PDB file of C-alpha atoms and ligand atoms in Angstrom:
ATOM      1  CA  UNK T   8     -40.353 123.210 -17.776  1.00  0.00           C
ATOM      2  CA  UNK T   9     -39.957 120.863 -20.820  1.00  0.00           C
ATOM      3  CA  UNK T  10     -41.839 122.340 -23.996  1.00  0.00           C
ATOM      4  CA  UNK T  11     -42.231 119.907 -26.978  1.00  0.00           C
ATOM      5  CA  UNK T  12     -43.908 121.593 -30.024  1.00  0.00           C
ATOM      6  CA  UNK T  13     -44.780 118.669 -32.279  1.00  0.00           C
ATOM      7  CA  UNK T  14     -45.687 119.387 -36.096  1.00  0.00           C
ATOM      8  CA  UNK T  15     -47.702 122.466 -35.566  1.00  0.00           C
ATOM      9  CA  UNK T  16     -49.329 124.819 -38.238  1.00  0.00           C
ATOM     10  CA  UNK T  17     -51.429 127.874 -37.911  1.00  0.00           C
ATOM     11  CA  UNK T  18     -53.115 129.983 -40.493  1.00  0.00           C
ATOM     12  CA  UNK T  19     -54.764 133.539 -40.725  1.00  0.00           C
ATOM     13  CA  UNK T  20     -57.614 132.816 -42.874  1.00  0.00           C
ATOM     14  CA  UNK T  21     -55.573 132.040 -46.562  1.00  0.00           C
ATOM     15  CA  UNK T  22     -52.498 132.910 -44.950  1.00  0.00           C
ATOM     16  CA  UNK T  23     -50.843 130.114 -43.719  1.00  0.00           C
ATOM     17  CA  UNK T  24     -48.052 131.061 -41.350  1.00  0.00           C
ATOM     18  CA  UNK T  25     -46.671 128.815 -39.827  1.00  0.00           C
ATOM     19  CA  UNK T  26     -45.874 125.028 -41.402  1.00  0.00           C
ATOM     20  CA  UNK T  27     -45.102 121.863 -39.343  1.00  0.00           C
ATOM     21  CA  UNK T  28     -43.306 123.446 -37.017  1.00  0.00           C
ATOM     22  CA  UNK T  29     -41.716 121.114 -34.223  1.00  0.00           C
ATOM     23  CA  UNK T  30     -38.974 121.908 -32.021  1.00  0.00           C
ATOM     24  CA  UNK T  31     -38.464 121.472 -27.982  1.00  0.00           C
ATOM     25  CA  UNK T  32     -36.415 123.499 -25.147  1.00  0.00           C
ATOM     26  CA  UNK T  33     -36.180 122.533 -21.627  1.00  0.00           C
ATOM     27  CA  UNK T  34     -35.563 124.047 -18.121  1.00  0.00           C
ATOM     28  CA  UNK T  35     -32.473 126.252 -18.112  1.00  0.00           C
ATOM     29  CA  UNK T  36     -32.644 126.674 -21.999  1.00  0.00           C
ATOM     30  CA  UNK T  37     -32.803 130.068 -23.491  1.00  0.00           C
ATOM     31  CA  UNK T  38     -34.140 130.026 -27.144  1.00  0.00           C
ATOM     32  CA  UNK T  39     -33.677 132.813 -29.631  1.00  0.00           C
ATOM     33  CA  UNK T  40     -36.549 132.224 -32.424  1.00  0.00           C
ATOM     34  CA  UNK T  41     -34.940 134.412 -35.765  1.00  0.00           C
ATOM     35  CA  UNK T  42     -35.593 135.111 -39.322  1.00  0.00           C
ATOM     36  CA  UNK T  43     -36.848 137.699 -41.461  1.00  0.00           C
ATOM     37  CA  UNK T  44     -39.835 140.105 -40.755  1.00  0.00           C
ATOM     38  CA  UNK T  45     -43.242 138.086 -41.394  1.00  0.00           C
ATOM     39  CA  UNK T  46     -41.428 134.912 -41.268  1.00  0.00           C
ATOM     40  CA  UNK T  47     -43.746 133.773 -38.329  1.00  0.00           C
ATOM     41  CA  UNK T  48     -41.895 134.544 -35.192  1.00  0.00           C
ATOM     42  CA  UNK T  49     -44.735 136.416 -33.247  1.00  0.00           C
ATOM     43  CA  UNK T  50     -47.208 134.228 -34.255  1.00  0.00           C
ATOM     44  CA  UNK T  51     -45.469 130.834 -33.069  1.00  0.00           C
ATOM     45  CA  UNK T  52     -44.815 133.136 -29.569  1.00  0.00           C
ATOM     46  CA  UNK T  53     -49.202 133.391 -30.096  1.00  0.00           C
ATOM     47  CA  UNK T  54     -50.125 130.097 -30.650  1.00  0.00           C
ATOM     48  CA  UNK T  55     -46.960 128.718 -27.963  1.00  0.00           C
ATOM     49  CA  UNK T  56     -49.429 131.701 -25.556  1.00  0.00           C
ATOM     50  CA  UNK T  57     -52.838 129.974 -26.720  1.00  0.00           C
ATOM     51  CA  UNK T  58     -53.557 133.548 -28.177  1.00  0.00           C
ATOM     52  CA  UNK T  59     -53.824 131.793 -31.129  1.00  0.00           C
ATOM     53  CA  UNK T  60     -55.553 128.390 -31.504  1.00  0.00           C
ATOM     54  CA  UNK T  61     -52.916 126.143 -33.768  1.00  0.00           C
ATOM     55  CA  UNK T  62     -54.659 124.351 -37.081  1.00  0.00           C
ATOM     56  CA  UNK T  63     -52.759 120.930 -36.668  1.00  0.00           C
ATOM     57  CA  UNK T  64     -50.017 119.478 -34.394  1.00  0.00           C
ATOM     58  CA  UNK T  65     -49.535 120.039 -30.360  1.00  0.00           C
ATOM     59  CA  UNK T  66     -47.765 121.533 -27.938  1.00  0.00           C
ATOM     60  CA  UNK T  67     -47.133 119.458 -24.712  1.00  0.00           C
ATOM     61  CA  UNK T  68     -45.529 121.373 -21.404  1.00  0.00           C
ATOM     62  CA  UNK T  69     -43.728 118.681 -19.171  1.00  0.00           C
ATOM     63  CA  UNK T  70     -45.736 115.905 -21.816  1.00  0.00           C
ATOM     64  CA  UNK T  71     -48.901 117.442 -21.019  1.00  0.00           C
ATOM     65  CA  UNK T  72     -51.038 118.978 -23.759  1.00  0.00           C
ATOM     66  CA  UNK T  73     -51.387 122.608 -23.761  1.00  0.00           C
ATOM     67  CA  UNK T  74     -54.956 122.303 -24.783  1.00  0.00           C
ATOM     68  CA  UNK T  75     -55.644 120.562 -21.416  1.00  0.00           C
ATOM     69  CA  UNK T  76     -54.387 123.287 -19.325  1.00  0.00           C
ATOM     70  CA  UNK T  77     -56.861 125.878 -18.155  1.00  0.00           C
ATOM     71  CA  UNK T  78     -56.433 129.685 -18.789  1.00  0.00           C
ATOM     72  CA  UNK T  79     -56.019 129.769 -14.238  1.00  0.00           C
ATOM     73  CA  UNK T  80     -53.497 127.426 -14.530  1.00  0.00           C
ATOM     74  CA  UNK T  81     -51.775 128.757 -17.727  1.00  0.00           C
ATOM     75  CA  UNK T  82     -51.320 131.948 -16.348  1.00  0.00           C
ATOM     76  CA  UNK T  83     -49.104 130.830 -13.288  1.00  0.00           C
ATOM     77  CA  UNK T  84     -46.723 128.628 -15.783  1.00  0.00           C
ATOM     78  CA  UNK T  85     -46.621 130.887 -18.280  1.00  0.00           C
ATOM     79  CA  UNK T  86     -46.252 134.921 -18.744  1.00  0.00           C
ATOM     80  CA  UNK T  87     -46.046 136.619 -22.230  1.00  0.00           C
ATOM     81  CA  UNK T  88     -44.302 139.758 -23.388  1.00  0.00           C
ATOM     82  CA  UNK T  89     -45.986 141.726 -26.569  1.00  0.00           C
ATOM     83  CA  UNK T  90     -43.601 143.164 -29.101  1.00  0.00           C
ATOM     84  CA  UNK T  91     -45.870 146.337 -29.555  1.00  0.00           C
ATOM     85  CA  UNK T  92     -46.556 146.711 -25.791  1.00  0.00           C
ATOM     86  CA  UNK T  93     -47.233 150.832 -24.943  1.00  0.00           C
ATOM     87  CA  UNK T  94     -47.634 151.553 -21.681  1.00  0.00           C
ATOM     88  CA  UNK T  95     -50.189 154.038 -22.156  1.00  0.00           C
ATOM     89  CA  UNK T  96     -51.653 153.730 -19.397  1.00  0.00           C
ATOM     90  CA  UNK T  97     -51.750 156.117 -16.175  1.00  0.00           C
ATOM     91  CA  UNK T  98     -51.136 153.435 -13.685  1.00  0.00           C
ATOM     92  CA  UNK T  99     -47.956 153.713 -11.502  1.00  0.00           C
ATOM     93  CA  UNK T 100     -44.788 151.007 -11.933  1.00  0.00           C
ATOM     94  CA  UNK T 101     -45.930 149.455  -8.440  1.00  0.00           C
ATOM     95  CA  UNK T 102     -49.942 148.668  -9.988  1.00  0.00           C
ATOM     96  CA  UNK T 103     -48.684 147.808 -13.264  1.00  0.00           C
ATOM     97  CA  UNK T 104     -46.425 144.931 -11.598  1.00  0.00           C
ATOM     98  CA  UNK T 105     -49.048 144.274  -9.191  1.00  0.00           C
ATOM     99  CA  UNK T 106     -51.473 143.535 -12.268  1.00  0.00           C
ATOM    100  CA  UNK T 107     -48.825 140.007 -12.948  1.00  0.00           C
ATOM    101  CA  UNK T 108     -49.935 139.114  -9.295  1.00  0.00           C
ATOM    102  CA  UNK T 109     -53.547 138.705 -10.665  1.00  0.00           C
ATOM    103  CA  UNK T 110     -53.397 135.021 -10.764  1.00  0.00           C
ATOM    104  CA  UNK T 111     -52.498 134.735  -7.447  1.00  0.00           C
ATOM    105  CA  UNK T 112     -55.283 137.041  -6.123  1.00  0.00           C
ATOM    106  CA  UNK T 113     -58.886 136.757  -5.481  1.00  0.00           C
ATOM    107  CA  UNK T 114     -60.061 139.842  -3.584  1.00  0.00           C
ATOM    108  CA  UNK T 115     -57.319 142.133  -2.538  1.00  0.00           C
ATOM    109  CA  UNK T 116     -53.726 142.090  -2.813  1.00  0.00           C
ATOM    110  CA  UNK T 117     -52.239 139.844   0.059  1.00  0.00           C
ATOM    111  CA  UNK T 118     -49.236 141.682   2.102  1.00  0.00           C
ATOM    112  CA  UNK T 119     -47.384 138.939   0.500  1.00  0.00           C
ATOM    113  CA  UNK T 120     -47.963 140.293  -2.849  1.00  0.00           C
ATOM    114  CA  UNK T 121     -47.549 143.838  -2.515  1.00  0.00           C
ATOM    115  CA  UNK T 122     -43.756 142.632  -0.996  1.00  0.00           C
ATOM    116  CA  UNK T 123     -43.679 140.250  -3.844  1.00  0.00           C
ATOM    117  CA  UNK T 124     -44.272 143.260  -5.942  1.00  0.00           C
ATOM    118  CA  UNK T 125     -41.247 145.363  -4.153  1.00  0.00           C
ATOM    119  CA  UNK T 126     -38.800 142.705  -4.197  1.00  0.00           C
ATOM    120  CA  UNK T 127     -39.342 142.114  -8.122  1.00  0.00           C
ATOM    121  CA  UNK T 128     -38.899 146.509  -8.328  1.00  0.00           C
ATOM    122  CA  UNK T 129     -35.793 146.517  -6.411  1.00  0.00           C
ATOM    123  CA  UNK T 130     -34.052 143.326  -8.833  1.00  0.00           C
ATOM    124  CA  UNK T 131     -35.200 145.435 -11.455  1.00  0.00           C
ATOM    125  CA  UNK T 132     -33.639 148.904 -10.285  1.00  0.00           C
ATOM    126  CA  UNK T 133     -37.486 150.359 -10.317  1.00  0.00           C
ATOM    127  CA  UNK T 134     -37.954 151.072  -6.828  1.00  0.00           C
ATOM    128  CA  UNK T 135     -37.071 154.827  -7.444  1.00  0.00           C
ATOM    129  CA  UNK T 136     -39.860 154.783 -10.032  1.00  0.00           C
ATOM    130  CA  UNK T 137     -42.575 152.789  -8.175  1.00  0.00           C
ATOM    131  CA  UNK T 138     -44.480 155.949  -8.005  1.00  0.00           C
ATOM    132  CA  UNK T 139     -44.394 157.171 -11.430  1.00  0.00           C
ATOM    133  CA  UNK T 140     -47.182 156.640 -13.772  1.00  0.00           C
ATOM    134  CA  UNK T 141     -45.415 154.372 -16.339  1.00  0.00           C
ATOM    135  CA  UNK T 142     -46.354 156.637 -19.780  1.00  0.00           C
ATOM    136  CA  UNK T 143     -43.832 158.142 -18.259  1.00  0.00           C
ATOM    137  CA  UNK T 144     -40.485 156.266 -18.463  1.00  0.00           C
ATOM    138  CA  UNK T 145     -38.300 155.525 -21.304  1.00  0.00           C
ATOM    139  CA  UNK T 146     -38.433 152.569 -23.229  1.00  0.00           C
ATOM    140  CA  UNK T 147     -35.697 150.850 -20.935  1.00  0.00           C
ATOM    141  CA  UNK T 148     -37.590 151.377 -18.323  1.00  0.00           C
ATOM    142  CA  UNK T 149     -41.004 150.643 -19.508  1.00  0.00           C
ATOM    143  CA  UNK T 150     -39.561 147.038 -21.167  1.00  0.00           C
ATOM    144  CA  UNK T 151     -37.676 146.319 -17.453  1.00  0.00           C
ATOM    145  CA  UNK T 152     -41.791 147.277 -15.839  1.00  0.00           C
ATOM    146  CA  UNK T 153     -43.062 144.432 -17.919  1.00  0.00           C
ATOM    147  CA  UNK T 154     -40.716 142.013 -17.385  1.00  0.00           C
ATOM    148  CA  UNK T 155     -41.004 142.913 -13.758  1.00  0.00           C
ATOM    149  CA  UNK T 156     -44.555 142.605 -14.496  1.00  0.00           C
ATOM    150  CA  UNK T 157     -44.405 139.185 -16.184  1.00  0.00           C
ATOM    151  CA  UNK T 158     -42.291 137.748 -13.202  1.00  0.00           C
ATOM    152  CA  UNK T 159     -45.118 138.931 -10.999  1.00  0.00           C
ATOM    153  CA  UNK T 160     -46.748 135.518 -12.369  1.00  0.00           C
ATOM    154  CA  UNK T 161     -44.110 133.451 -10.861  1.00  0.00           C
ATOM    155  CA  UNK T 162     -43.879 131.859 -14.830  1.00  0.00           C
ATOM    156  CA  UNK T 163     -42.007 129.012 -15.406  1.00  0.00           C
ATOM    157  CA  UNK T 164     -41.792 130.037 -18.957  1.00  0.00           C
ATOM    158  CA  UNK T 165     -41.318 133.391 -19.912  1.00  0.00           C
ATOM    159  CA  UNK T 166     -42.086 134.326 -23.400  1.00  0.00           C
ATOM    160  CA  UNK T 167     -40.411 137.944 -24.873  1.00  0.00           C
ATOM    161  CA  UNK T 168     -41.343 139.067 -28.291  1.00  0.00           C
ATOM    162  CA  UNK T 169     -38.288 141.311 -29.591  1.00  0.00           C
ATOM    163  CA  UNK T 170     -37.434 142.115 -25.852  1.00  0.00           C
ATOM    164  CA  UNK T 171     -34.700 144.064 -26.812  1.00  0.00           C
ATOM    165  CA  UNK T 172     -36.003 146.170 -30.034  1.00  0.00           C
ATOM    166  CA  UNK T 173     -36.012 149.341 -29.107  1.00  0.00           C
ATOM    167  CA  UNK T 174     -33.474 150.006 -26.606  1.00  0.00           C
ATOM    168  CA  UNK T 175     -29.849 151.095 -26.618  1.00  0.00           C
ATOM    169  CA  UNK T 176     -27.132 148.764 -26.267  1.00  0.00           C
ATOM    170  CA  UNK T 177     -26.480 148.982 -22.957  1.00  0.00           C
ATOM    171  CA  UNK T 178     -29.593 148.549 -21.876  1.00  0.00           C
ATOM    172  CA  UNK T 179     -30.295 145.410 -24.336  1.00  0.00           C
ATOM    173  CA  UNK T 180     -27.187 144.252 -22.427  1.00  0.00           C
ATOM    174  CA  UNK T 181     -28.657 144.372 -19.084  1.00  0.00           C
ATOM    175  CA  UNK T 182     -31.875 142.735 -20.486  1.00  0.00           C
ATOM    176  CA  UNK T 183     -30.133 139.832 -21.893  1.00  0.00           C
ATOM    177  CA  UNK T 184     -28.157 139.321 -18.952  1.00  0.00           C
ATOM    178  CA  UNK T 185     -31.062 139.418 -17.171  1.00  0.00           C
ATOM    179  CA  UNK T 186     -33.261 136.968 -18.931  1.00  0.00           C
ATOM    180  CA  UNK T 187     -29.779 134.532 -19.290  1.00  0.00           C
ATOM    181  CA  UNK T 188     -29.885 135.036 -15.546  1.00  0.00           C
ATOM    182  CA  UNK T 189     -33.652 133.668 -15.143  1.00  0.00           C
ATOM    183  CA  UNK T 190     -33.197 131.169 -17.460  1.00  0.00           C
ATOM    184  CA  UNK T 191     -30.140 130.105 -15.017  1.00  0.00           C
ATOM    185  CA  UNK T 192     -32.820 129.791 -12.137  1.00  0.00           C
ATOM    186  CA  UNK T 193     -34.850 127.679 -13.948  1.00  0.00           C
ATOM    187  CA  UNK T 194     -37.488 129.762 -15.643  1.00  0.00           C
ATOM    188  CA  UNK T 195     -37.488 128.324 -19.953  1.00  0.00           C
ATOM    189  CA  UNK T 196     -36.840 131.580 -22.005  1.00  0.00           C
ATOM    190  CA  UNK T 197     -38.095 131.883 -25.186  1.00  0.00           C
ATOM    191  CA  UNK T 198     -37.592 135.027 -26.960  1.00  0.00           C
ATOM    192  CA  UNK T 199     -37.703 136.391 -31.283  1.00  0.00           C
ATOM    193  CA  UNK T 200     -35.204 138.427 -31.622  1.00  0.00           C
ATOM    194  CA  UNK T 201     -33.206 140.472 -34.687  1.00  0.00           C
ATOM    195  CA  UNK T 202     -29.500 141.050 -33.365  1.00  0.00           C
ATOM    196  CA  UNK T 203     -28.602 137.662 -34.557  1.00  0.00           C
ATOM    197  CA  UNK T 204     -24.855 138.640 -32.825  1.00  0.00           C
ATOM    198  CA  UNK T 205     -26.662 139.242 -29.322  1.00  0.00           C
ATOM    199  CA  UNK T 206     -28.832 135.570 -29.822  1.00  0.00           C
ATOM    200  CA  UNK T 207     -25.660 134.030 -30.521  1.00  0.00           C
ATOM    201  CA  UNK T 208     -23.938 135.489 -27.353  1.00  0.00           C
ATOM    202  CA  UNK T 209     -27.244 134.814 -24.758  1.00  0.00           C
ATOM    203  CA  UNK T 210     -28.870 132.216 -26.230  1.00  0.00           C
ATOM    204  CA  UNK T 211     -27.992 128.448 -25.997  1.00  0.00           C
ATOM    205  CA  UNK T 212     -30.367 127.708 -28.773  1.00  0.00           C
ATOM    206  CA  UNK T 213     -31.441 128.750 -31.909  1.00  0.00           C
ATOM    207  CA  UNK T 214     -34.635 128.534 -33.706  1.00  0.00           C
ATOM    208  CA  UNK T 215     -34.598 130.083 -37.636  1.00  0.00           C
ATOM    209  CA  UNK T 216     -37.498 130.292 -39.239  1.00  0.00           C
ATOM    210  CA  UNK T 217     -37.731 131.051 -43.025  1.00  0.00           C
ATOM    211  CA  UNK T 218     -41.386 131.887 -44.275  1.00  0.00           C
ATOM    212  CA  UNK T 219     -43.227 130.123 -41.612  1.00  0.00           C
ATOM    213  CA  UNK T 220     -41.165 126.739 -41.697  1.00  0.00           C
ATOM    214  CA  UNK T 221     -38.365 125.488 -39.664  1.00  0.00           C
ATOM    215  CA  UNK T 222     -35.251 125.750 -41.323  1.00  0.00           C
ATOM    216  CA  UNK T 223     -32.665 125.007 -38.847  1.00  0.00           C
ATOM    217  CA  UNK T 224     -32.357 124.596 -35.082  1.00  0.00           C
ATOM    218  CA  UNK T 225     -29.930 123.470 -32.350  1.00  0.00           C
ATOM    219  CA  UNK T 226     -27.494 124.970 -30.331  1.00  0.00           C
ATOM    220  CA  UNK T 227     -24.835 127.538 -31.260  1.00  0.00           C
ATOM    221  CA  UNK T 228     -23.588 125.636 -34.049  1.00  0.00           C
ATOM    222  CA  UNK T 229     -26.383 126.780 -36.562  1.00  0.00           C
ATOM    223  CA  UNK T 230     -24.922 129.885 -36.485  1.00  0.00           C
ATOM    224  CA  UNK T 231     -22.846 129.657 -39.409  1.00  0.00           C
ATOM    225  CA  UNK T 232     -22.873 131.678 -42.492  1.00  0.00           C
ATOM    226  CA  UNK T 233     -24.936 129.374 -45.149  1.00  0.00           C
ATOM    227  CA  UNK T 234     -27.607 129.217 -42.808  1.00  0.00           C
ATOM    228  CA  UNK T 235     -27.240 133.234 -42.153  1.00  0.00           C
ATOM    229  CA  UNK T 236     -27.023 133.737 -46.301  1.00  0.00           C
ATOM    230  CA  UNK T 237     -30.274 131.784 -46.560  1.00  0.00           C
ATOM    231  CA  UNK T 238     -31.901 132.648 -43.958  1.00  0.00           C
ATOM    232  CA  UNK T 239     -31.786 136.475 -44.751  1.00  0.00           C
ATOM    233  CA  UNK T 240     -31.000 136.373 -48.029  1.00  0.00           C
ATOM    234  CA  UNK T 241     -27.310 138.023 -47.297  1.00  0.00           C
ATOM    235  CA  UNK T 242     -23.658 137.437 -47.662  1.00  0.00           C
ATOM    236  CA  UNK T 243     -21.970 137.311 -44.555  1.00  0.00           C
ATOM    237  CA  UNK T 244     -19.068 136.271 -42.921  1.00  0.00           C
ATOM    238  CA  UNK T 245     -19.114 134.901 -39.368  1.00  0.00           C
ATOM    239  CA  UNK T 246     -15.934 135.867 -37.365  1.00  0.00           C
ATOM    240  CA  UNK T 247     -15.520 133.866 -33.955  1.00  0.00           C
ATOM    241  CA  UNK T 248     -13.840 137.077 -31.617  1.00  0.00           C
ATOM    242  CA  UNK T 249     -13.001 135.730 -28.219  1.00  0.00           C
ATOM    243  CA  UNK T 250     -15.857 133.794 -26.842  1.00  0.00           C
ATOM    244  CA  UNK T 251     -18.330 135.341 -29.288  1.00  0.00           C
ATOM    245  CA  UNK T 252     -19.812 134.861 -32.810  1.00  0.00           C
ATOM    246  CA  UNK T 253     -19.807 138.152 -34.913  1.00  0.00           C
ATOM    247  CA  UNK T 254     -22.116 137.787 -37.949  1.00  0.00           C
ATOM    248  CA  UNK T 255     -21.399 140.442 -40.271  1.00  0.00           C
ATOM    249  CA  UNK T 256     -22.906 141.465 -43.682  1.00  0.00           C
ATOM    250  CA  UNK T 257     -20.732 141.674 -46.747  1.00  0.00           C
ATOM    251  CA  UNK T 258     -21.192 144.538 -49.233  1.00  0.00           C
ATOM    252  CA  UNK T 259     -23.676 144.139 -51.661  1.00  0.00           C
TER     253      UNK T 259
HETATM  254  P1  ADP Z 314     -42.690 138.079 -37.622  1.00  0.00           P
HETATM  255  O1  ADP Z 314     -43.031 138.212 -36.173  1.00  0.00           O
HETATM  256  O2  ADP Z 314     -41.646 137.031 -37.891  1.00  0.00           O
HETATM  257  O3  ADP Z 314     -42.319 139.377 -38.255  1.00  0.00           O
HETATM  258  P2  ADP Z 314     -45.514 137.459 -37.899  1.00  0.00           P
HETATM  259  O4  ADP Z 314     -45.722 136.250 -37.089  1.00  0.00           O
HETATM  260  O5  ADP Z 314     -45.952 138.752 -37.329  1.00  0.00           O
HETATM  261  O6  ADP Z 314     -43.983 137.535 -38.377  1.00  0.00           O
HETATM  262  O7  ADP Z 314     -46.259 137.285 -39.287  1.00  0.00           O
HETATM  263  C1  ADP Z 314     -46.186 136.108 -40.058  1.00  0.00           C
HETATM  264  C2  ADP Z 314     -47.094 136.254 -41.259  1.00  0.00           C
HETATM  265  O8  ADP Z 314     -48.441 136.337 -40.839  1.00  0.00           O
HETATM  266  C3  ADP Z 314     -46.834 137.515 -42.082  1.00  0.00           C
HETATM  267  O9  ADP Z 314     -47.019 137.203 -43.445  1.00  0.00           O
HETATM  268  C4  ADP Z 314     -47.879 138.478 -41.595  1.00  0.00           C
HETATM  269  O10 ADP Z 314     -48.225 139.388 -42.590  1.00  0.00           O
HETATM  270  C5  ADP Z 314     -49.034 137.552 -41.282  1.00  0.00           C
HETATM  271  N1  ADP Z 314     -49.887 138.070 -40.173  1.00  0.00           N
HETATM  272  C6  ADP Z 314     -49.463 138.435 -38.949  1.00  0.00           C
HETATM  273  N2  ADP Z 314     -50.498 138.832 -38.184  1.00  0.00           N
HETATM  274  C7  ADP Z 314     -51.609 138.731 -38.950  1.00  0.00           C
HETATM  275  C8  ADP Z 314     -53.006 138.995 -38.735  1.00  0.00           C
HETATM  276  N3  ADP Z 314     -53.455 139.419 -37.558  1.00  0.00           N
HETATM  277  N4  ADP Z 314     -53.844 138.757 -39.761  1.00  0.00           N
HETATM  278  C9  ADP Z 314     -53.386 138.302 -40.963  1.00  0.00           C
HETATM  279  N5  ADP Z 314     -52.105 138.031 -41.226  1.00  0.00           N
HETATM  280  C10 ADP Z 314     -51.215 138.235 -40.247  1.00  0.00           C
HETATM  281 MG1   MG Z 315     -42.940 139.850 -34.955  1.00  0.00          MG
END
């Protein structure tokens, strides 16, 4: 699906955090939003989620307003991934993926979805862990539950704040290849992350935001070291290795 943010602020009370923000991404894109901490990235990921109600501007999915959408409908196109998320819950892997299926369900969970469910646990390597009460898995595991959990909505747009934050590298791997691989199906990724080198590798475009404004977007080709300097306030130097850009800080 085609999302066109046009000119959008939002404030927290005095706050204001985001500033005429406009960008768009379409089917097949996957968009890395990245910048410093508090420079907005969660809260665009909010108001993008209708979490947050945006103070000016719009936000159109295939040219239809956002606002016009209702919360039934949303919830099939869309599915959203919290960067805090705990699973702190006692519920098994198998109920916490079933929970995505809500949409879908009135009454009890059709055989269709509880299959649904499986399928989506055994493309996620969780069907050894169905049964386990998910305060219970690592963090690789928990993250892979709720993405399982989010595809349980069928979204057309998935939405991942700092998907990859806490785990180790191979497993940020596997999520990245993952989400490049959904985005290759069709599903719009959007996702904030801070491993600028791991954007640059998965994602087609880029979205930098510097205290709550846009200050430079495209494709792979913002990824050069003024923009990296300003945007974190850094010297770097960006080394192209292979197929991949390496962004790497200079000594202070
Ligand atoms: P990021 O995700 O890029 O780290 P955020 O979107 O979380 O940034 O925050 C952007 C700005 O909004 C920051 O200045 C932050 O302190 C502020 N902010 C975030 N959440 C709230 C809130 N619930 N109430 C007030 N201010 C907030
Ligand atoms: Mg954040």
């Amino acid at each position: 699906m085609r999302i066109k943010v046009n000119h959008i602020s939002f404030s927290y009370n005095e706050l204001q955090a985001l500033k005429d923000i406009s960008f768009e991404v379409d089917t097949g894109d996957m968009l890395a939003i990245i910048g410093q901490n508090g420079s907005g990235k969660s809260t665009l990921l909010k108001c993008m989620n209708r979490i947050l109600k945006i103070n000016q501007g719009s936000i159109e999915i295939n040219e239809r307003p956002l606002s016009a959408i209702s919360p039934a409908k949303l919830s099939q196109i869309m599915a959203y991934i919290p960067q805090t998320e705990e699973a702190r819950t006692g519920l098994t892997v198998f109920d916490t993926v079933l929970l995505g299926r809500k949409p879908y369900i009135s009454g009890k969970p059709s055989a269709h979805d509880l299959e649904f469910v499986s399928e989506l646990l055994f493309r996620l390597e969780l069907e050894e862990e169905a049964m386990r009460t998910i305060n219970t898995l690592s963090g690789g595991q928990q993250q892979r539950v709720f993405i399982a959990r989010a595809l349980a909505q069928q979204p057309s747009i998935l939405l991942l704040d700092e998907p990859i934050a806490n785990l180790d590298i191979y497993h940020q791997m596997k999520v990245m290849k993952l989400l490049r691989q959904l985005s290759a199906e069709g599903i719009t990724v959007i996702i904030t992350i801070h491993d600028i080198n791991m954007a640059a590798r998965f994602c087609n475009k880029a979205l930098m935001l510097k205290q709550g404004t846009v200050f430079a977007s495209g494709d792979q080709s913002v990824y050069v070291s003024a923009n990296i300097e300003y945007l974190y306030d850094i010297e770097v130097e960006v080394v192209r290795y292979k197929d991949n850009i390496c962004i790497m800080p200079k000594n202070l």
